[in-house]
Amino acid sequence: MTAELISGTEIRKAILAEVKEEVEQMKEKTGKVPGLVTILVGSSPASISYVTLKVKTAISLGFHEIQDDQPEDISEEELLKLIDKYNNDPDIHGILVQLPLPKQIDDKKVLTAINPDKDVDAFHPVNVGRLMIGGEEAIFHPCTPAGIQEMIVRSGTETSGAEVVVVGRSNIVGKPIAMMMAQKGVGANSTVTIVHTRTKDLAAHCLRADILIVAAGVPGLVKPEWIKPGSTVIDVGVNRIGMNEKTGKAILSGDVDFEAAKEICGKITPVPGGVGPMTIAMLMKNTLKSAKYALKV
Ligand code: NAP
């Protein structure tokens, strides 16, 4: 039987429509809308394209959006001053600094200078701690893990008591999603195992998973015989495996052998069109959440 596809493109559309509706209601009630500033340092084409997408999405939702572009040679002190300005701006609810930053600037110093209550990327150590505590303390969840959890929930996958295996232990995907799935609450209450390059029998762990979340960055790492029949497979990997000569676009592959896996599991995310489109949607949701928190609505 072929698995049901969990489409990030479709879920993203639904989330953005929900956010837009809430923004309209907020405007009616308070006269205010969520405010997001995106700070772009330098002119790396990849960073410009990520920032452009975020800005366009924010504007389409009716956010107050500031794209603050800064030159490549901005000093750390100037950048910290800029962050301080937005930390104290009541119309700004989310501050996003596009990474990577030029070498004269210490990323960690910059990210920890953001007011944790405006840290919509949720990379600040305070937000990492809040995530660990869980419940209402966790105001923001980092965007990619939040997108993964949303896909699991919206696909109707039971998480309570489920065996979740997370392949990868990075700070931006593996560790936070593992912690989120282990918390008490809706879309969580799972029994979680994290596996990585030092794990002895990767296949045996994966085979136990009711929900398998793979974020390794290794194309085709997960073989069909590692997949439990009927399980839900979330493939976070985005790997460039070649170039389409006609379109000039990169050919992308996930970390799971998709064609074979979809004949075994019950639900699966494709690459592209799976977790990828969810990240910006969750960033918008975090900014809305921050505005609601600040405006007490
Ligand atoms: P990362 O920082 O490179 O971490 C990869 C993790 O996978 C590490 O913990 C590593 O283990 C583990 N790993 C690598 N090879 C393995 C193997 N052969 N067996 C078992 N474990 C292995 O990567 P990341 O930032 O989490 O990203 C992972 C993938 O997700 C990448 O393809 C990335 O492009 C993609 N991604 C997608 C999105 C999105 O769609 N929005 C967002 C973020 C990332 P060790 O710790 O032992 O080295």
CSV table of C-alpha atoms and ligand atoms in Angstrom, one decimal:
chain,number,residue,atom,x,y,z
A,1,MET,CA,0.0,0.0,0.0
A,2,THR,CA,1.3,3.5,-0.8
A,3,ALA,CA,1.6,5.9,2.1
A,4,GLU,CA,-0.4,9.0,2.5
A,5,LEU,CA,1.6,12.1,1.7
A,6,ILE,CA,1.9,14.8,4.3
A,7,SER,CA,2.2,17.9,2.2
A,8,GLY,CA,4.1,20.8,3.8
A,9,THR,CA,2.9,23.0,1.0
A,10,GLU,CA,-0.8,22.4,1.8
A,11,ILE,CA,-0.3,22.7,5.6
A,12,ARG,CA,1.7,25.9,5.2
A,13,LYS,CA,-1.2,27.4,3.2
A,14,ALA,CA,-3.7,26.5,5.9
A,15,ILE,CA,-1.4,28.0,8.7
A,16,LEU,CA,-0.8,31.2,6.8
A,17,ALA,CA,-4.6,31.6,6.2
A,18,GLU,CA,-5.2,31.1,10.0
A,19,VAL,CA,-2.5,33.6,10.9
A,20,LYS,CA,-3.9,36.2,8.4
A,21,GLU,CA,-7.4,35.9,9.9
A,22,GLU,CA,-6.0,36.4,13.4
A,23,VAL,CA,-4.0,39.4,12.3
A,24,GLU,CA,-7.3,41.0,10.9
A,25,GLN,CA,-9.1,40.3,14.2
A,26,MET,CA,-6.2,41.8,16.2
A,27,LYS,CA,-6.3,44.9,14.0
A,28,GLU,CA,-10.0,45.3,14.6
A,29,LYS,CA,-9.7,44.9,18.3
A,30,THR,CA,-6.5,46.8,19.1
A,31,GLY,CA,-5.6,48.8,16.0
A,32,LYS,CA,-2.3,47.0,16.0
A,33,VAL,CA,-0.7,44.3,13.9
A,34,PRO,CA,2.3,42.0,14.5
A,35,GLY,CA,5.6,43.7,13.8
A,36,LEU,CA,8.6,41.8,12.4
A,37,VAL,CA,12.1,43.2,11.6
A,38,THR,CA,14.5,41.2,9.5
A,39,ILE,CA,18.1,42.3,9.7
A,40,LEU,CA,20.2,41.3,6.7
A,41,VAL,CA,24.0,42.0,6.9
A,42,GLY,CA,25.9,42.0,3.6
A,43,SER,CA,24.7,40.7,0.3
A,44,SER,CA,25.0,36.9,0.2
A,45,PRO,CA,22.6,35.8,-2.6
A,46,ALA,CA,21.3,32.9,-0.4
A,47,SER,CA,20.6,35.2,2.6
A,48,ILE,CA,18.9,37.8,0.3
A,49,SER,CA,16.6,35.1,-1.1
A,50,TYR,CA,15.7,33.8,2.4
A,51,VAL,CA,15.0,37.3,3.7
A,52,THR,CA,13.0,38.3,0.6
A,53,LEU,CA,10.7,35.3,1.1
A,54,LYS,CA,10.2,36.1,4.8
A,55,VAL,CA,9.5,39.8,4.1
A,56,LYS,CA,7.1,38.9,1.3
A,57,THR,CA,5.2,36.4,3.5
A,58,ALA,CA,5.0,38.9,6.4
A,59,ILE,CA,3.6,41.6,4.2
A,60,SER,CA,1.1,39.3,2.6
A,61,LEU,CA,-0.3,38.5,6.1
A,62,GLY,CA,-0.7,42.2,7.0
A,63,PHE,CA,2.3,42.4,9.4
A,64,HIS,CA,4.2,45.7,10.0
A,65,GLU,CA,7.4,44.6,8.4
A,66,ILE,CA,10.8,46.3,8.4
A,67,GLN,CA,13.6,45.0,6.2
A,68,ASP,CA,16.7,46.5,7.7
A,69,ASP,CA,19.7,45.9,5.4
A,70,GLN,CA,23.1,46.6,6.8
A,71,PRO,CA,26.5,46.7,5.0
A,72,GLU,CA,28.9,43.8,5.2
A,73,ASP,CA,31.4,45.9,7.3
A,74,ILE,CA,29.0,46.9,10.0
A,75,SER,CA,30.7,46.6,13.4
A,76,GLU,CA,29.5,44.3,16.2
A,77,GLU,CA,28.8,47.3,18.4
A,78,GLU,CA,26.6,49.0,15.7
A,79,LEU,CA,24.7,45.8,15.2
A,80,LEU,CA,24.1,45.4,18.9
A,81,LYS,CA,22.9,49.0,19.1
A,82,LEU,CA,20.4,48.3,16.3
A,83,ILE,CA,19.1,45.2,18.1
A,84,ASP,CA,18.7,47.3,21.3
A,85,LYS,CA,16.7,49.8,19.3
A,86,TYR,CA,14.2,47.1,18.1
A,87,ASN,CA,14.2,45.5,21.6
A,88,ASN,CA,12.7,48.8,22.8
A,89,ASP,CA,10.3,49.4,19.9
A,90,PRO,CA,6.8,48.5,21.1
A,91,ASP,CA,5.6,48.0,17.5
A,92,ILE,CA,8.2,45.3,16.9
A,93,HIS,CA,7.3,41.8,18.2
A,94,GLY,CA,9.8,39.7,16.4
A,95,ILE,CA,13.5,40.3,15.6
A,96,LEU,CA,15.2,38.1,13.1
A,97,VAL,CA,18.9,38.3,12.3
A,98,GLN,CA,19.7,36.4,9.1
A,99,LEU,CA,22.6,34.1,9.6
A,100,PRO,CA,25.5,33.7,8.8
A,101,LEU,CA,27.0,37.0,9.9
A,102,PRO,CA,30.4,38.4,8.7
A,103,LYS,CA,33.4,37.2,10.6
A,104,GLN,CA,34.0,40.5,12.6
A,105,ILE,CA,30.7,39.7,14.4
A,106,ASP,CA,30.1,37.1,17.1
A,107,ASP,CA,26.8,35.3,16.2
A,108,LYS,CA,26.3,34.2,19.8
A,109,LYS,CA,26.7,37.7,21.2
A,110,VAL,CA,24.2,39.0,18.6
A,111,LEU,CA,21.6,36.3,19.2
A,112,THR,CA,21.7,36.6,23.0
A,113,ALA,CA,21.3,40.4,22.7
A,114,ILE,CA,17.8,39.9,21.3
A,115,ASN,CA,15.0,40.2,23.9
A,116,PRO,CA,13.9,36.6,24.5
A,117,ASP,CA,10.3,37.7,24.2
A,118,LYS,CA,11.0,38.9,20.6
A,119,ASP,CA,13.2,36.0,19.7
A,120,VAL,CA,10.9,34.4,17.2
A,121,ASP,CA,13.6,32.1,15.9
A,122,ALA,CA,13.8,30.7,19.5
A,123,PHE,CA,17.6,30.4,19.4
A,124,HIS,CA,18.2,32.5,22.6
A,125,PRO,CA,19.4,30.3,25.5
A,126,VAL,CA,16.5,31.6,27.6
A,127,ASN,CA,14.1,30.2,25.0
A,128,VAL,CA,16.1,26.9,24.8
A,129,GLY,CA,15.6,26.7,28.6
A,130,ARG,CA,11.9,27.5,28.3
A,131,LEU,CA,11.5,24.7,25.7
A,132,MET,CA,13.2,22.3,28.2
A,133,ILE,CA,10.8,23.3,31.0
A,134,GLY,CA,7.8,23.0,28.6
A,135,GLY,CA,4.2,24.1,29.2
A,136,GLU,CA,3.4,27.8,29.2
A,137,GLU,CA,7.0,28.7,29.8
A,138,ALA,CA,7.8,27.7,26.2
A,139,ILE,CA,6.5,30.8,24.4
A,140,PHE,CA,8.3,30.0,21.1
A,141,HIS,CA,9.4,26.8,19.6
A,142,PRO,CA,12.2,26.9,17.0
A,143,CYS,CA,10.6,27.1,13.6
A,144,THR,CA,11.7,23.9,11.9
A,145,PRO,CA,10.9,21.6,14.9
A,146,ALA,CA,7.6,23.5,15.3
A,147,GLY,CA,6.8,22.8,11.7
A,148,ILE,CA,7.6,19.1,12.2
A,149,GLN,CA,5.3,18.8,15.2
A,150,GLU,CA,2.5,20.7,13.3
A,151,MET,CA,2.8,18.2,10.4
A,152,ILE,CA,2.6,15.3,12.8
A,153,VAL,CA,-0.5,16.7,14.5
A,154,ARG,CA,-2.3,17.8,11.4
A,155,SER,CA,-1.7,14.5,9.7
A,156,GLY,CA,-3.7,12.9,12.5
A,157,THR,CA,-0.8,10.8,13.8
A,158,GLU,CA,-1.2,9.7,17.4
A,159,THR,CA,1.8,10.9,19.5
A,160,SER,CA,0.7,10.0,23.0
A,161,GLY,CA,2.7,6.9,24.0
A,162,ALA,CA,4.2,6.6,20.5
A,163,GLU,CA,7.8,5.5,20.0
A,164,VAL,CA,9.5,8.5,18.4
A,165,VAL,CA,13.0,8.1,17.0
A,166,VAL,CA,14.9,11.2,16.0
A,167,VAL,CA,17.9,10.7,13.8
A,168,GLY,CA,20.3,13.7,14.4
A,169,ARG,CA,21.1,15.7,17.5
A,170,SER,CA,21.7,19.3,16.1
A,171,ASN,CA,20.7,22.3,18.2
A,172,ILE,CA,18.3,23.5,15.5
A,173,VAL,CA,16.4,20.3,14.7
A,174,GLY,CA,17.3,17.0,16.4
A,175,LYS,CA,17.6,18.1,20.1
A,176,PRO,CA,14.6,20.5,20.2
A,177,ILE,CA,12.1,18.2,18.3
A,178,ALA,CA,13.1,15.4,20.6
A,179,MET,CA,12.4,17.5,23.7
A,180,MET,CA,9.2,18.8,22.3
A,181,MET,CA,7.8,15.3,21.6
A,182,ALA,CA,8.8,14.1,25.1
A,183,GLN,CA,6.9,17.0,26.8
A,184,LYS,CA,3.4,16.7,28.4
A,185,GLY,CA,0.7,18.0,26.1
A,186,VAL,CA,-1.1,17.8,22.8
A,187,GLY,CA,1.1,16.5,19.9
A,188,ALA,CA,3.6,15.2,22.4
A,189,ASN,CA,3.6,12.7,25.3
A,190,SER,CA,5.9,10.4,23.2
A,191,THR,CA,8.7,8.0,24.2
A,192,VAL,CA,11.7,9.5,22.5
A,193,THR,CA,15.0,8.1,21.4
A,194,ILE,CA,17.7,10.3,19.8
A,195,VAL,CA,20.2,8.5,17.5
A,196,HIS,CA,23.4,9.8,15.9
A,197,THR,CA,26.7,8.8,14.3
A,198,ARG,CA,27.9,7.0,17.5
A,199,THR,CA,24.6,4.9,17.8
A,200,LYS,CA,25.4,1.2,17.6
A,201,ASP,CA,22.5,-0.2,15.7
A,202,LEU,CA,20.7,2.6,13.9
A,203,ALA,CA,18.5,0.3,11.9
A,204,ALA,CA,17.1,-1.5,15.0
A,205,HIS,CA,16.2,1.8,16.6
A,206,CYS,CA,14.5,3.2,13.5
A,207,LEU,CA,12.6,-0.1,13.0
A,208,ARG,CA,10.9,0.5,16.4
A,209,ALA,CA,9.7,4.0,15.5
A,210,ASP,CA,6.0,4.7,15.2
A,211,ILE,CA,7.2,8.2,14.3
A,212,LEU,CA,10.6,8.5,12.6
A,213,ILE,CA,12.0,12.0,12.3
A,214,VAL,CA,15.2,12.1,10.2
A,215,ALA,CA,17.5,15.2,10.3
A,216,ALA,CA,20.9,13.9,9.4
A,217,GLY,CA,21.7,15.6,6.1
A,218,VAL,CA,22.7,12.3,4.4
A,219,PRO,CA,20.8,11.4,1.2
A,220,GLY,CA,19.1,8.1,1.4
A,221,LEU,CA,20.5,7.3,4.8
A,222,VAL,CA,17.3,5.6,6.0
A,223,LYS,CA,16.7,2.3,4.1
A,224,PRO,CA,13.2,0.8,3.5
A,225,GLU,CA,14.0,-2.2,5.8
A,226,TRP,CA,14.6,0.3,8.7
A,227,ILE,CA,11.0,1.5,8.5
A,228,LYS,CA,8.2,0.1,10.7
A,229,PRO,CA,5.1,-0.8,8.5
A,230,GLY,CA,2.4,1.8,9.0
A,231,SER,CA,4.6,4.3,10.7
A,232,THR,CA,4.8,8.1,10.1
A,233,VAL,CA,8.1,9.2,8.5
A,234,ILE,CA,9.2,12.9,8.7
A,235,ASP,CA,12.1,13.5,6.4
A,236,VAL,CA,13.8,16.8,7.3
A,237,GLY,CA,16.9,16.3,5.2
A,238,VAL,CA,17.5,18.7,2.2
A,239,ASN,CA,20.4,17.5,0.1
A,240,ARG,CA,21.5,18.8,-3.2
A,241,ILE,CA,22.2,15.7,-5.3
A,242,GLY,CA,22.6,17.3,-8.7
A,243,MET,CA,21.5,20.0,-11.1
A,244,ASN,CA,18.6,19.9,-13.5
A,245,GLU,CA,20.3,21.1,-16.7
A,246,LYS,CA,17.1,22.3,-18.3
A,247,THR,CA,15.9,24.5,-15.4
A,248,GLY,CA,19.3,25.2,-13.8
A,249,LYS,CA,17.8,24.3,-10.4
A,250,ALA,CA,19.3,22.0,-7.8
A,251,ILE,CA,17.9,18.4,-7.6
A,252,LEU,CA,16.9,17.9,-4.0
A,253,SER,CA,16.7,14.6,-2.0
A,254,GLY,CA,15.8,13.8,1.6
A,255,ASP,CA,17.5,11.5,4.1
A,256,VAL,CA,15.0,8.7,3.4
A,257,ASP,CA,14.8,6.5,0.3
A,258,PHE,CA,11.4,8.0,-0.4
A,259,GLU,CA,10.3,5.7,-3.3
A,260,ALA,CA,10.8,2.5,-1.4
A,261,ALA,CA,9.8,3.9,2.0
A,262,LYS,CA,6.4,5.1,0.8
A,263,GLU,CA,5.4,1.5,0.1
A,264,ILE,CA,6.0,0.5,3.8
A,265,CYS,CA,5.1,3.4,6.1
A,266,GLY,CA,1.6,4.8,6.6
A,267,LYS,CA,2.4,8.5,6.1
A,268,ILE,CA,5.5,10.3,4.8
A,269,THR,CA,6.7,13.8,4.0
A,270,PRO,CA,8.2,14.4,0.5
A,271,VAL,CA,11.3,16.4,-0.3
A,272,PRO,CA,10.9,19.0,-1.6
A,273,GLY,CA,7.4,20.1,-0.5
A,274,GLY,CA,7.5,18.6,3.0
A,275,VAL,CA,9.2,20.1,6.1
A,276,GLY,CA,10.9,22.9,4.0
A,277,PRO,CA,7.8,25.1,3.4
A,278,MET,CA,6.8,24.9,7.0
A,279,THR,CA,9.7,26.8,8.6
A,280,ILE,CA,8.6,30.3,7.4
A,281,ALA,CA,5.0,29.6,8.3
A,282,MET,CA,6.0,28.8,11.8
A,283,LEU,CA,8.1,32.0,12.0
A,284,MET,CA,5.0,34.0,11.1
A,285,LYS,CA,3.0,32.0,13.7
A,286,ASN,CA,5.7,32.8,16.4
A,287,THR,CA,5.6,36.5,15.5
A,288,LEU,CA,1.8,36.5,15.8
A,289,LYS,CA,2.1,34.7,19.2
A,290,SER,CA,4.6,37.3,20.4
A,291,ALA,CA,2.3,40.2,19.3
A,292,LYS,CA,-0.6,38.6,21.1
A,293,TYR,CA,1.5,38.1,24.2
A,294,ALA,CA,2.7,41.8,24.1
A,295,LEU,CA,-0.8,43.2,23.4
A,296,LYS,CA,-2.4,40.8,25.9
A,297,VAL,CA,-5.1,39.6,23.3
B,1,NAP,P1,23.6,18.9,11.4
B,1,NAP,O1,23.8,20.0,12.3
B,1,NAP,O2,24.7,18.6,10.4
B,1,NAP,O3,23.4,17.6,12.2
B,1,NAP,C1,23.2,16.3,11.6
B,1,NAP,C2,23.0,15.3,12.7
B,1,NAP,O4,22.8,14.0,12.1
B,1,NAP,C3,24.2,15.1,13.7
B,1,NAP,O5,23.7,15.0,15.0
B,1,NAP,C4,24.8,13.8,13.2
B,1,NAP,O6,25.4,13.1,14.2
B,1,NAP,C5,23.7,13.1,12.6
B,1,NAP,N1,24.1,12.2,11.5
B,1,NAP,C6,24.8,12.5,10.4
B,1,NAP,N2,25.1,11.4,9.7
B,1,NAP,C7,24.6,10.4,10.4
B,1,NAP,C8,24.6,9.0,10.1
B,1,NAP,N3,25.2,8.4,9.1
B,1,NAP,N4,24.0,8.2,11.1
B,1,NAP,C9,23.5,8.7,12.2
B,1,NAP,N5,23.4,10.0,12.4
B,1,NAP,C10,24.0,10.9,11.5
B,1,NAP,O7,22.3,19.0,10.5
B,1,NAP,P2,20.9,19.8,10.8
B,1,NAP,O8,21.2,21.3,10.8
B,1,NAP,O9,20.2,19.3,11.9
B,1,NAP,O10,20.2,19.5,9.4
B,1,NAP,C11,19.9,18.1,9.1
B,1,NAP,C12,19.2,18.1,7.7
B,1,NAP,O11,18.0,18.8,7.8
B,1,NAP,C13,20.0,18.8,6.6
B,1,NAP,O12,19.8,18.1,5.4
B,1,NAP,C14,19.4,20.2,6.5
B,1,NAP,O13,19.6,20.8,5.3
B,1,NAP,C15,18.0,19.9,6.8
B,1,NAP,N6,17.2,21.0,7.4
B,1,NAP,C16,16.1,21.3,6.8
B,1,NAP,C17,15.3,22.4,7.3
B,1,NAP,C18,14.0,22.8,6.6
B,1,NAP,O14,13.6,22.1,5.8
B,1,NAP,N7,13.4,23.8,7.0
B,1,NAP,C19,15.8,23.1,8.4
B,1,NAP,C20,17.0,22.7,9.0
B,1,NAP,C21,17.7,21.7,8.5
B,1,NAP,P3,26.6,13.5,15.1
B,1,NAP,O15,26.1,14.6,16.1
B,1,NAP,O16,27.1,12.3,15.8
B,1,NAP,O17,27.6,14.1,14.2
